[in-house]
Tab-separated table of C-alpha atoms in Angstrom:
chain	number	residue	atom	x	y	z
T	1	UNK	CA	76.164	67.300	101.404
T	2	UNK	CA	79.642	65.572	102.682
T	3	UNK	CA	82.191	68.190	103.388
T	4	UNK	CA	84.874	68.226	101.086
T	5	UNK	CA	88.719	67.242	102.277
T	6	UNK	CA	91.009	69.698	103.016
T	7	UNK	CA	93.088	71.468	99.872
T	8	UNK	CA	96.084	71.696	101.850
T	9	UNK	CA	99.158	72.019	102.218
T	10	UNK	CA	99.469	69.386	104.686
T	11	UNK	CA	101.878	70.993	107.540
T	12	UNK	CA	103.852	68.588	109.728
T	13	UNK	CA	106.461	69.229	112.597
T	14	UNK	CA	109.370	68.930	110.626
T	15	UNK	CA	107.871	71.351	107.426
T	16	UNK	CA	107.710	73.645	109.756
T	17	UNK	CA	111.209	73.291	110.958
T	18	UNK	CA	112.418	73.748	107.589
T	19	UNK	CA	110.763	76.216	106.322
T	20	UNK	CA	111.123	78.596	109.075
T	21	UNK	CA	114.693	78.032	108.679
T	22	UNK	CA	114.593	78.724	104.961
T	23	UNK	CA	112.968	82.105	105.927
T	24	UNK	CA	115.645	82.680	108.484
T	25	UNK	CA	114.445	81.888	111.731
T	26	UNK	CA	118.088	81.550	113.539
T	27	UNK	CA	119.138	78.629	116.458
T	28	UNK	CA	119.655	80.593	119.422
T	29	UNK	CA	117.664	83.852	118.990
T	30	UNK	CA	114.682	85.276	120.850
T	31	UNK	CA	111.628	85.401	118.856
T	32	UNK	CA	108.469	87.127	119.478
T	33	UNK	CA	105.476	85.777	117.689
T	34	UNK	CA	102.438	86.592	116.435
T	35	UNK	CA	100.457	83.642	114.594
T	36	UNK	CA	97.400	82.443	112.903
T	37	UNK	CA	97.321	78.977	113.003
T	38	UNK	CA	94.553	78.398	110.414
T	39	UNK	CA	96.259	80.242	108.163
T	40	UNK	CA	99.020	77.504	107.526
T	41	UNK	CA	96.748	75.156	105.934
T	42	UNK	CA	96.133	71.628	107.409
T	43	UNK	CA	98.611	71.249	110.031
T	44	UNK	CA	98.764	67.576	111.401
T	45	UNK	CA	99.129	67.918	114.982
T	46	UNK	CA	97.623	71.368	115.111
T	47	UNK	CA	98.733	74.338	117.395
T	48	UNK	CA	101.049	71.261	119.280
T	49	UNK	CA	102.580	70.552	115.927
T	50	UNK	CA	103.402	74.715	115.241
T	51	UNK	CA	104.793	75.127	118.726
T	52	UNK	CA	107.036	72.086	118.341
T	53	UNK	CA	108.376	73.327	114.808
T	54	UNK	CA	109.147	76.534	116.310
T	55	UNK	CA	111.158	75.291	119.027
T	56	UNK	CA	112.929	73.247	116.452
T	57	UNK	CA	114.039	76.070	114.458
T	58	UNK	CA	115.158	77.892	117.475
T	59	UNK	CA	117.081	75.068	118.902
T	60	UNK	CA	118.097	74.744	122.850
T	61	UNK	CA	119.577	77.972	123.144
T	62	UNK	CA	116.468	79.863	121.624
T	63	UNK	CA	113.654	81.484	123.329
T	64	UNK	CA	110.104	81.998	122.170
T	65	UNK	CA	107.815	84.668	123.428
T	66	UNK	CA	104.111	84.992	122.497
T	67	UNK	CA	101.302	87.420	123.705
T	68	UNK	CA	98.634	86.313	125.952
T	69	UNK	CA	96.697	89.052	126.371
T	70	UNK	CA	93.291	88.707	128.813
T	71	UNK	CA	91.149	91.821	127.357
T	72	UNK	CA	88.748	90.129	128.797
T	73	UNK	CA	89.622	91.404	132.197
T	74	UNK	CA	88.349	95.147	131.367
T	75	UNK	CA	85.467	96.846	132.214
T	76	UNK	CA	81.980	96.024	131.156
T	77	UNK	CA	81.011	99.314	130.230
T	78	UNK	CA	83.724	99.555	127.057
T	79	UNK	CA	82.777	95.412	125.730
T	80	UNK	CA	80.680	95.829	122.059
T	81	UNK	CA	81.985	92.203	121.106
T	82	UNK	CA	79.364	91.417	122.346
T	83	UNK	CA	78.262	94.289	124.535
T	84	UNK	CA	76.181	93.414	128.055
T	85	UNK	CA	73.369	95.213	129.567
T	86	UNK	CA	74.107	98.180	131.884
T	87	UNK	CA	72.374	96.580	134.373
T	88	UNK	CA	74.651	93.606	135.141
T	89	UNK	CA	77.956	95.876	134.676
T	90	UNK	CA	78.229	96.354	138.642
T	91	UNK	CA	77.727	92.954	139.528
T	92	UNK	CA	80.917	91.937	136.528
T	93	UNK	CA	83.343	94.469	138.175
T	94	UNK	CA	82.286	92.294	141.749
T	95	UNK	CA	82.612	89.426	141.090
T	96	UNK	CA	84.823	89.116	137.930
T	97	UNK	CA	88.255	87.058	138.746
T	98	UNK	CA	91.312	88.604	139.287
T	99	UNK	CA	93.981	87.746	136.806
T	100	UNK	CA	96.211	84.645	137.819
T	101	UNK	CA	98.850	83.987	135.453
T	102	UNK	CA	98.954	80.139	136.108
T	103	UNK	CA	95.447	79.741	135.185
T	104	UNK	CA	94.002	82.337	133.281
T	105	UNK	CA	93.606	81.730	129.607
T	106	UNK	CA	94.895	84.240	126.865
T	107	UNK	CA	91.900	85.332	124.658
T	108	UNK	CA	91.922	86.933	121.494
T	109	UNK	CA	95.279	86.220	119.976
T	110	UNK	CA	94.543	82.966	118.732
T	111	UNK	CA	95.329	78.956	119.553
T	112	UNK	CA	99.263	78.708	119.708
T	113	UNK	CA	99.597	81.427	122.067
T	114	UNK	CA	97.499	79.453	124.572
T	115	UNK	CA	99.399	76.198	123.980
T	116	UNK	CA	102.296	77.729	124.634
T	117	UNK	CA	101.585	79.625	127.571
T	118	UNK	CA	100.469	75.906	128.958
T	119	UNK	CA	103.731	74.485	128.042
T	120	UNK	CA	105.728	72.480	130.352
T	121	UNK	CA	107.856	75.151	131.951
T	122	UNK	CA	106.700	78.230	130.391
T	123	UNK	CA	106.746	81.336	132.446
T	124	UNK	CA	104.385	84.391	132.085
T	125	UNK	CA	104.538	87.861	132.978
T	126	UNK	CA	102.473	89.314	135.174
T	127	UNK	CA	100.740	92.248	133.591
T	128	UNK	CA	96.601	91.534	134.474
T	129	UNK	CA	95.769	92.277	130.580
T	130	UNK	CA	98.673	92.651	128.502
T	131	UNK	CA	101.052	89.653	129.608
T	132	UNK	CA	103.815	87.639	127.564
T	133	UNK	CA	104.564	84.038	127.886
T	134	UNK	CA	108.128	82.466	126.521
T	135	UNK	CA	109.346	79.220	126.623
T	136	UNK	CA	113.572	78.832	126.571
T	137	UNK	CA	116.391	80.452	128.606
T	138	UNK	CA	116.118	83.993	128.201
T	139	UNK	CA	112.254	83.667	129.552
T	140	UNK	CA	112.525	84.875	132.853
T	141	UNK	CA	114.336	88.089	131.466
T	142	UNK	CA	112.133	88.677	129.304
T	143	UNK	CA	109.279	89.196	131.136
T	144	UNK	CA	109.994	89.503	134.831
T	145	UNK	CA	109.247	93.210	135.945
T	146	UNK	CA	106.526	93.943	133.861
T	147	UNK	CA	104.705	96.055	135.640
T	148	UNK	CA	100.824	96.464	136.434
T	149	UNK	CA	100.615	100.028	135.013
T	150	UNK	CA	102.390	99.443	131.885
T	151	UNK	CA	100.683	97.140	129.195
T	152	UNK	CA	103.316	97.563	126.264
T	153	UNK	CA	105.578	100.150	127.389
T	154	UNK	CA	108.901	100.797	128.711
T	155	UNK	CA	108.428	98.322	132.016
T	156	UNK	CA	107.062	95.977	129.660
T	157	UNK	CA	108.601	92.532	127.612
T	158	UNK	CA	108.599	94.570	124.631
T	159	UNK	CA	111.487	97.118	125.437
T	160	UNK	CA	113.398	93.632	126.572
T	161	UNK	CA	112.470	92.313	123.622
T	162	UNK	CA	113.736	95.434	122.082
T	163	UNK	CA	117.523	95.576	123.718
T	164	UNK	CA	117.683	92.193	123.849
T	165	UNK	CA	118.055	92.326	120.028
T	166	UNK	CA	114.901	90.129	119.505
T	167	UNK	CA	113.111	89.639	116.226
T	168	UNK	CA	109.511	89.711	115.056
T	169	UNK	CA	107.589	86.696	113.303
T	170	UNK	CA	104.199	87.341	111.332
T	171	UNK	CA	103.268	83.703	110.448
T	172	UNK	CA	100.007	84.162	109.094
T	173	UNK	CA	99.408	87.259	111.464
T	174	UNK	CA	99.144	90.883	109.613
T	175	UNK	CA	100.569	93.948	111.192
T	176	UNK	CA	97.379	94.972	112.709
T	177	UNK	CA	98.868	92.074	115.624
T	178	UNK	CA	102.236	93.520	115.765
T	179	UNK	CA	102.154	94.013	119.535
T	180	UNK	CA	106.099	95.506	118.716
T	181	UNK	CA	104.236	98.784	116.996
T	182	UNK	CA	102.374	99.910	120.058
T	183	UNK	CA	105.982	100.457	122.223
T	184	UNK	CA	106.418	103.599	120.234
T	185	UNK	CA	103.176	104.359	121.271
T	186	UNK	CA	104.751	105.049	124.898
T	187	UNK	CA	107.090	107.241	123.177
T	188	UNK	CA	105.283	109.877	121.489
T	189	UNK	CA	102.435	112.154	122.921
T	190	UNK	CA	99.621	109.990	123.635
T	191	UNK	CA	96.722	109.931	125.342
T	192	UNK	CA	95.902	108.525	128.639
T	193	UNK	CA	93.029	106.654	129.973
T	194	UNK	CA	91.267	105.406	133.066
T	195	UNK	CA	91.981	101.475	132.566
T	196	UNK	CA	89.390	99.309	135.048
T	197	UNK	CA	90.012	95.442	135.885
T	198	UNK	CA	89.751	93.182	138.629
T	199	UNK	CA	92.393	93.027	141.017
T	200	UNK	CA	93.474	90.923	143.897
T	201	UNK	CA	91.497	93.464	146.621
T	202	UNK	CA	88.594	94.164	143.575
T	203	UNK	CA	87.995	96.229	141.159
T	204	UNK	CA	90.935	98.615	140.204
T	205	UNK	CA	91.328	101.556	138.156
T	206	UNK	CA	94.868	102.553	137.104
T	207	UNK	CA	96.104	105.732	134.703
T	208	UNK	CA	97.253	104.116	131.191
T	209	UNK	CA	98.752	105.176	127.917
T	210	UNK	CA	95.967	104.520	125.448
T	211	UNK	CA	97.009	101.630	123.266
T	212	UNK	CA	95.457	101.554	119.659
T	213	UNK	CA	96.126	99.151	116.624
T	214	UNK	CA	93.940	101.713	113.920
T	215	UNK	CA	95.919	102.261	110.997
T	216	UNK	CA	98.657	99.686	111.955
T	217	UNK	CA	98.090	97.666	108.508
T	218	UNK	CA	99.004	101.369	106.893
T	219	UNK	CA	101.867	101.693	109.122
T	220	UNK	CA	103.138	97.938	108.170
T	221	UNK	CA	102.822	98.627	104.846
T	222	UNK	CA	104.847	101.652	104.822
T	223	UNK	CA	107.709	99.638	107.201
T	224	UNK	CA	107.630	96.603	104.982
T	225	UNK	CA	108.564	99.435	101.630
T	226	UNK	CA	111.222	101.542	103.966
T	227	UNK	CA	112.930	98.992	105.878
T	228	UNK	CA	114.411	95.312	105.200
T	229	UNK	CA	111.603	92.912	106.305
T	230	UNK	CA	112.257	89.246	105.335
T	231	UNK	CA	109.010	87.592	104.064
T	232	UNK	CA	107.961	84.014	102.456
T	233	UNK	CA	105.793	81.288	103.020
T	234	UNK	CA	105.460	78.614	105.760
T	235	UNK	CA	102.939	76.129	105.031
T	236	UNK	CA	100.014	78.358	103.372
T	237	UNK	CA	100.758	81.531	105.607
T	238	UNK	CA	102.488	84.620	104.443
T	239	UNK	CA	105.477	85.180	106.466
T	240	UNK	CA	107.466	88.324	107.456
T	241	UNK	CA	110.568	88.322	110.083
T	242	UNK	CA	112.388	91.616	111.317
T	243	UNK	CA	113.487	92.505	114.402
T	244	UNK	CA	111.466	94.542	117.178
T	245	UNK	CA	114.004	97.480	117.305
T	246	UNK	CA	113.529	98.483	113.895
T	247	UNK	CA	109.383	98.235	113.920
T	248	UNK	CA	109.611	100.376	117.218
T	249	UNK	CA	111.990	102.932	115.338
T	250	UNK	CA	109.819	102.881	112.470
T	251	UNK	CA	106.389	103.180	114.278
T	252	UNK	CA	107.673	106.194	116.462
T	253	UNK	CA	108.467	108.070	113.231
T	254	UNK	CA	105.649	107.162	111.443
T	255	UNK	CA	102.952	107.526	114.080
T	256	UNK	CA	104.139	111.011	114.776
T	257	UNK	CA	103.084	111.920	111.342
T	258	UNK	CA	100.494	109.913	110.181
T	259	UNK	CA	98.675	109.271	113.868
T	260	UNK	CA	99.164	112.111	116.285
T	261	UNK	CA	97.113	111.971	119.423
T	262	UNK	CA	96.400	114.860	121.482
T	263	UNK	CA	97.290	114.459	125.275
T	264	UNK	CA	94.597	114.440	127.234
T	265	UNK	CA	91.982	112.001	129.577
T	266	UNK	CA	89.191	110.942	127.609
T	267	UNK	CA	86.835	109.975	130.424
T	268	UNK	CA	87.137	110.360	133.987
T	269	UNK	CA	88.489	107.255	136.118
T	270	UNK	CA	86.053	104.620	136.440
């Protein structure tokens, strides 16, 4: 059976351009970015052709900033996607490469992300399993000093993000990626756990906040009914553009309510 052509919309560069402008994407801001590029519909050019449109819409002066998060880099023992035998989990944490921010590919937040963080000139922070890359000239603000024992906290490129006045886009992405929601996380009572990865003199365990996304689709929908959140449509994707200070506002209120979390260490260190 021949496969059947695409229903569209096509998506070019300059589409893209336009219609992030139309939403209200502004020349000269710093944007943080979460994306689904199949979402969009049939973009000609691909993830090249969505990184290009962005830069468009931001202009020069703009800066974009997307996660490239290595979760990959974690211990053995916690993977169920797929999980690996017990047996092998000692010879992982030997031999598993330390994180290199030149080289090491994001993983699990999709195909733009990864083009942009191999961008001519873009930098990347430095954070083993949490990092940020940006392209523009606010980049090296952004996301120098983020520090090894703080995936999305205070030492982290969200609270630049966050006084730097920066904004959120969802293009295609729902909140459950909203990287912006787990700052607040930081700054409530929250757990902490034993976090293992490979590091440049082996394996490594350092004391963490636990991060969690559950219930961040609730949490969304309750921000997107309180609070002004711009939304519409680029290409096929639903679209929604606010800036990080409110979501982190918003999530610290909400989470206290809806998602407390009991101090405490889960498991021993690893």
């Amino acid at each position: 059976m021949p496969t059947p052509p695409p229903t569209g919309p096509l998506v070019t560069r300059e589409t893209l351009r336009t219609q992030l402008a139309e939403l209200g994407v502004r020349p000269g801001e710093t944007l943080l970015v979460h994306s689904s590029l199949s979402s969009l519909g049939w973009v000609n050019g691909g993830a090249v052709a969505v990184v290009r449109g962005l830069l468009d819409a931001l202009g020069q002066m703009g800066t974009l900033v997307v996660p490239t998060q290595t979760g990959d880099l974690s211990d053995p023992a916690l993977w169920s996607k797929p999980p690996v035998p017990p047996q092998w989990w000692a010879a992982i944490r030997a031999t598993m490469p330390a994180y290199d921010p030149r080289i090491t590919p994001a993983r699990g937040v999709g195909v733009v992300p990864e083009t942009v963080r191999t961008w001519p000139g873009a930098l990347r922070s430095a954070h083993p399993q949490t990092s940020f890359a940006a392209l523009g000239p606010q980049a090296a603000e952004v996301l120098d000093g983020h520090a090894p024992d703080c995936r999305l906290g205070e030492r982290s490129p969200l609270a630049k993000l966050e006084a730097m006045g920066a904004r959120v886009l969802l293009l295609g992405a729902g909140y459950a990626s909203c990287t912006s929601f787990h700052l607040a996380e930081y700054r409530i009572p929250s757990p902490r756990v034993a976090v293992g990865r490979p590091g440049p003199e082996g394996w490594e365990t350092v004391t963490e906040v636990s991060i969690s996304s559950d219930r961040f689709d609730e949490l969304g929908y309750d921000f997107e009914r309180d609070r002004p959140v711009v939304r519409g449509k680029v290409g096929a994707a639903e679209a929604r553009l606010f800036p990080v200070a409110d979501a982190v506002a918003y999530a610290e209120r909400w989470l206290a309510v809806h998602r407390p979390r009991e101090e405490e260490f889960p498991h021993p260190p690893l």
